[in-house]
Each structure stands twice: as C-alpha cells, then as structure tokens.
Coordinates of C-alpha atoms in Angstrom, one line a residue:
Chain A
N9 CA 2.0 -8.4 -20.4
A10 CA 2.1 -7.3 -16.8
G11 CA -1.6 -6.1 -16.6
V12 CA -2.0 -4.5 -13.0
T13 CA 0.9 -4.7 -10.8
Q14 CA 0.8 -3.9 -7.0
T15 CA 3.4 -3.4 -4.6
P16 CA 4.4 -4.6 -1.8
K17 CA 2.7 -8.0 -1.6
F18 CA 3.0 -8.2 2.0
Q19 CA 3.5 -5.4 4.8
V20 CA 3.3 -5.2 8.4
L21 CA 2.6 -1.7 10.1
K22 CA 2.4 -0.4 13.5
T23 CA -0.5 1.6 14.7
G24 CA -0.3 5.1 13.7
Q25 CA 2.3 4.7 10.9
S26 CA 1.6 5.7 7.3
M27 CA 2.4 4.0 4.0
T28 CA 1.5 4.0 0.5
L29 CA 0.4 1.1 -1.5
Q30 CA 1.4 1.2 -5.2
C31 CA -0.6 0.2 -8.2
A32 CA 0.3 0.4 -11.8
Q33 CA -1.4 -0.8 -15.1
D34 CA 0.0 -1.0 -18.5
M35 CA -3.2 -1.5 -20.4
N36 CA -4.0 2.2 -20.9
H37 CA -7.3 1.9 -18.8
E38 CA -8.9 5.2 -17.9
Y39 CA -10.8 3.5 -15.0
M40 CA -9.0 2.3 -11.7
S41 CA -10.2 1.6 -8.5
W42 CA -9.2 0.1 -5.0
Y43 CA -10.9 -2.6 -3.0
R44 CA -10.4 -4.2 0.3
Q45 CA -11.3 -7.7 1.0
D46 CA -12.2 -8.9 4.3
P47 CA -13.3 -12.5 5.4
G48 CA -16.9 -13.3 4.6
M49 CA -17.5 -9.8 3.2
G50 CA -16.3 -10.1 -0.3
L51 CA -14.5 -7.0 -1.6
R52 CA -15.8 -3.4 -0.9
L53 CA -14.8 -0.2 -2.9
I54 CA -12.6 2.1 -1.2
H55 CA -11.9 4.9 -3.7
Y56 CA -12.1 5.1 -7.6
S57 CA -10.8 7.3 -10.5
V58 CA -12.4 7.8 -14.1
G59 CA -9.0 9.4 -15.3
A60 CA -6.0 11.4 -14.6
G61 CA -6.6 14.2 -12.0
I62 CA -10.2 12.7 -11.2
T63 CA -10.8 10.7 -7.9
D64 CA -13.9 9.8 -5.8
Q65 CA -14.8 8.1 -2.7
G66 CA -16.2 4.4 -2.6
E67 CA -18.2 2.7 0.4
V68 CA -15.3 2.6 2.9
P69 CA -13.0 5.4 2.2
N70 CA -12.2 6.7 5.8
G71 CA -8.4 6.5 6.6
Y72 CA -7.5 6.3 3.0
N73 CA -6.3 9.0 0.3
V74 CA -5.6 8.6 -3.3
S75 CA -4.4 10.7 -6.1
R76 CA -4.1 10.0 -9.9
S77 CA -1.4 12.0 -11.5
T78 CA -1.1 9.6 -14.5
T79 CA -3.2 7.2 -16.3
E80 CA -0.7 4.3 -15.4
D81 CA -0.5 5.0 -11.5
F82 CA -3.2 4.9 -8.8
P83 CA -1.5 4.8 -5.4
L84 CA -3.4 4.4 -2.0
R85 CA -2.1 6.1 1.1
L86 CA -3.0 5.0 4.6
L87 CA -2.8 8.3 6.5
S88 CA -2.5 6.7 10.1
A89 CA -2.8 2.9 10.1
A90 CA -5.4 1.3 12.5
P91 CA -5.7 -2.4 13.2
S92 CA -9.2 -2.2 11.5
Q93 CA -7.2 -1.7 8.4
T94 CA -5.9 -5.1 8.5
S95 CA -6.9 -6.4 5.1
V96 CA -6.1 -7.6 1.7
Y97 CA -6.0 -4.8 -0.7
F98 CA -6.8 -5.0 -4.5
C99 CA -6.3 -2.6 -7.2
A100 CA -8.4 -3.1 -10.4
S101 CA -8.5 -1.2 -13.7
S102 CA -11.0 -1.4 -16.5
P103 CA -11.2 -0.3 -20.1
G104 CA -14.2 2.1 -19.2
W105 CA -16.3 2.9 -16.2
G106 CA -19.7 1.6 -17.5
T107 CA -21.4 -1.0 -15.5
N108 CA -20.8 -3.8 -18.2
T109 CA -17.1 -3.6 -18.4
E110 CA -14.9 -6.3 -16.5
A111 CA -12.3 -5.3 -14.2
F112 CA -8.8 -6.6 -14.1
F113 CA -7.3 -7.2 -10.6
G114 CA -3.7 -7.1 -9.1
Q115 CA -2.4 -9.8 -7.1
G116 CA -3.1 -8.0 -3.9
T117 CA -1.3 -6.3 -1.1
R118 CA -1.8 -8.2 2.3
L119 CA -1.5 -5.5 5.1
T120 CA -1.4 -6.2 8.8
V121 CA -1.5 -3.4 11.3
V122 CA -0.4 -4.2 14.8
Chain B
A3 CA -28.6 -0.5 -3.7
Q4 CA -27.9 -3.8 -5.1
S5 CA -26.8 -6.9 -3.3
V6 CA -25.6 -10.5 -3.8
T7 CA -26.1 -13.4 -1.8
Q8 CA -24.0 -16.6 -2.3
L9 CA -25.6 -19.6 -0.7
G10 CA -23.0 -21.6 0.9
S11 CA -19.7 -20.3 2.0
H12 CA -18.1 -23.9 1.4
V13 CA -19.0 -26.5 -1.2
S14 CA -17.2 -29.8 -1.4
V15 CA -17.4 -32.1 -4.5
S16 CA -15.8 -35.1 -5.9
E17 CA -13.5 -34.9 -8.9
G18 CA -15.6 -35.5 -12.0
A19 CA -18.8 -34.5 -10.3
L20 CA -21.1 -31.5 -11.2
V21 CA -20.1 -28.3 -9.6
L22 CA -23.0 -25.8 -8.8
L23 CA -22.2 -22.4 -7.0
R24 CA -25.3 -20.4 -6.3
C25 CA -25.8 -16.8 -6.5
N26 CA -29.0 -14.7 -6.0
Y27 CA -28.8 -10.9 -6.8
S28 CA -31.0 -7.7 -5.9
S29 CA -31.3 -5.2 -8.5
S30 CA -33.9 -2.6 -9.3
V31 CA -32.4 -2.4 -12.7
P32 CA -31.4 -4.7 -15.6
P33 CA -28.2 -6.1 -13.8
Y34 CA -24.7 -6.7 -15.1
L35 CA -23.5 -9.8 -13.4
F36 CA -20.0 -11.3 -12.9
W37 CA -18.2 -14.5 -11.8
Y38 CA -14.6 -14.1 -10.5
V39 CA -12.4 -16.8 -9.2
Q40 CA -9.6 -16.4 -6.7
Y41 CA -6.9 -19.0 -6.4
P42 CA -4.8 -18.9 -3.3
N43 CA -2.6 -15.8 -2.8
Q44 CA -3.7 -14.6 -6.2
G45 CA -6.1 -11.6 -7.6
L46 CA -9.4 -12.2 -8.9
Q47 CA -9.7 -13.5 -12.4
L48 CA -13.0 -13.1 -14.5
L49 CA -14.6 -16.3 -15.3
L50 CA -17.8 -14.9 -17.2
K51 CA -20.1 -12.2 -17.4
Y52 CA -23.7 -11.5 -18.1
T53 CA -24.6 -8.4 -20.0
S54 CA -28.1 -9.2 -21.3
A55 CA -27.0 -10.7 -24.6
A56 CA -27.8 -14.3 -23.8
T57 CA -29.1 -15.7 -20.8
L58 CA -26.8 -18.8 -20.8
V59 CA -23.2 -17.4 -20.5
K60 CA -20.1 -19.7 -21.2
G61 CA -16.6 -18.8 -19.4
I62 CA -13.4 -19.9 -19.2
N63 CA -12.3 -23.4 -17.9
G64 CA -15.6 -25.0 -18.9
F65 CA -17.7 -22.9 -16.4
E66 CA -21.0 -21.4 -17.5
A67 CA -23.8 -19.6 -15.8
E68 CA -27.5 -19.1 -16.4
F69 CA -29.2 -15.7 -15.9
K70 CA -32.9 -16.5 -14.5
K71 CA -34.6 -13.1 -14.0
S72 CA -37.8 -14.7 -12.4
E73 CA -35.7 -16.3 -9.8
T74 CA -33.0 -13.4 -9.5
S75 CA -30.3 -15.9 -9.9
F76 CA -27.0 -16.4 -11.7
H77 CA -25.8 -19.8 -10.7
L78 CA -22.5 -20.9 -11.7
T79 CA -22.0 -24.6 -13.1
K80 CA -19.3 -27.0 -14.3
P81 CA -20.4 -30.5 -15.5
S82 CA -17.1 -32.3 -14.2
A83 CA -14.9 -30.8 -11.5
H84 CA -11.0 -31.0 -11.8
M85 CA -8.7 -30.6 -8.9
S86 CA -7.4 -27.4 -10.4
D87 CA -11.0 -25.7 -9.8
A88 CA -10.3 -25.7 -6.0
A89 CA -10.5 -22.0 -5.3
E90 CA -12.8 -19.3 -3.9
Y91 CA -15.6 -18.1 -6.3
F92 CA -17.1 -14.5 -6.0
C93 CA -20.5 -13.5 -7.8
A94 CA -20.8 -9.6 -8.3
V95 CA -23.3 -7.2 -9.8
S96 CA -22.0 -3.8 -11.2
E97 CA -23.6 -0.8 -9.7
S98 CA -23.5 2.6 -11.4
L99 CA -22.0 5.6 -9.4
G100 CA -22.8 8.1 -12.0
Y101 CA -19.3 8.5 -13.1
G102 CA -17.7 5.4 -12.2
N103 CA -19.0 1.9 -11.2
K104 CA -18.3 -0.6 -8.3
L105 CA -18.8 -4.3 -8.2
V106 CA -21.0 -5.3 -5.2
F107 CA -19.7 -8.8 -4.3
G108 CA -21.1 -11.7 -2.6
A109 CA -19.3 -13.2 0.6
G110 CA -17.5 -15.9 -1.8
T111 CA -18.0 -19.6 -2.0
I112 CA -14.9 -21.6 -1.4
L113 CA -14.8 -24.7 -3.5
R114 CA -13.2 -27.9 -2.5
V115 CA -12.6 -30.8 -5.0
K116 CA -11.7 -34.2 -3.6
S117 CA -9.9 -36.9 -5.4

C-alpha cells in the first residue's frame, strides 16, 4: 500500500536550473496538492488540482508550475530555481476537496538551491 | 482568512507525564480542525480531526483533542508520554477555496520526551 510517493527525496540545484518534483498516488484520489515547509512557518499551499486537467494556484505559486494529465500523477516544476525555493516540499492527496476531508502526505522532497 | 496559533515551539515532558500541546484558531465559519504529526525525515500523518460530530475527538496512539468554541481552542493531549511520541506536531484548520481547500497550518510544536 504505497499511498503518496514522492521522488526524489533529496535534491541540490544550482540557481537558475529547472527540475521536476514527481508525485504519484495509488488511492484514486481526485484532489492533490503541493505544499512547501519552511522552519517556523508550517506548510503553505503552492498549487492544487481537483482532478485531471484542472489545476489552480495556492498562496505561494510564484516560480512553480503544475499540470495534471492523469488522476495518479501531479508533478511540480521549478522553472528557474532560486535560493528562496530551498525548502521541503510535500505532495498530498485527498479523496475529496471538501474542507472536512483529510490529506494524505508523501514523505517529502528536501530541496537545496545554491 | 483563517489562522492557527500554536503556543510553544518546543515542549519537553518526562516519559509517563501528561502531554499538552496548545492550539488556537481563528475562523469566521465553523471550523474543521486537524492535528498532524511529523516524525523526523517523514511526511505528515493524521492524528485526529474535528468535524463537528463531537467536541472530544479521539485519535491514534492515545491522543485526543477537545474543541472549545468559546476559547477558540483545540488542544492536543495524551495522558502518558512515550519516548516514541517525540516528533513535531502541527495543528491545522481547513479553509475552502471554492473548488478545493487548503490546510492552514500552525508553526508546529516539537515535543521532546525525556527518559
């Protein structure tokens, strides 16, 4: 029972490089989202998707791009990495997008931009 | 906008002692509240959630939380701490985005359990 799988677990990028953080879930959840975690700030929503082909911005979307071509996958793209994007990134999925549904989180990707 | 405040970024208790982690929320609508736990180098795991069915919510690993509307609080407790409870704990409130929702997290509380 894999749940939400994120790859890679660790990544170091140089300023200006681009990369894609992968996220896959095997629970057939319609709702998926990306958060970043920074010390002392909890987690903040970057982008979310209510189903294949539908995405929208969260509270900190600048510098990130997403697409959702299948129910299972929700990759996060960093277009031109900056040191301010050094963070831990979590992908989450939920069986619905109502406010009473719990989110299932992946193990995270720790990204360092130098 | 909704917000969550967790009082105390670090809490230290002795093994066997009561665990109390504090959470206060701000919400203009009846809230849906969650407690998540994060063990080192792992993702977040749901401990419990409040969805208005009962004010005292029981979760996994012996944790429970009580919703108090008058105090806008949702504190997390456990009668007897175990070494395995050492982790970071996050309180969150769910906010509707129309289509979709976001979890608004507190800054987190790191629980240390002393032997």
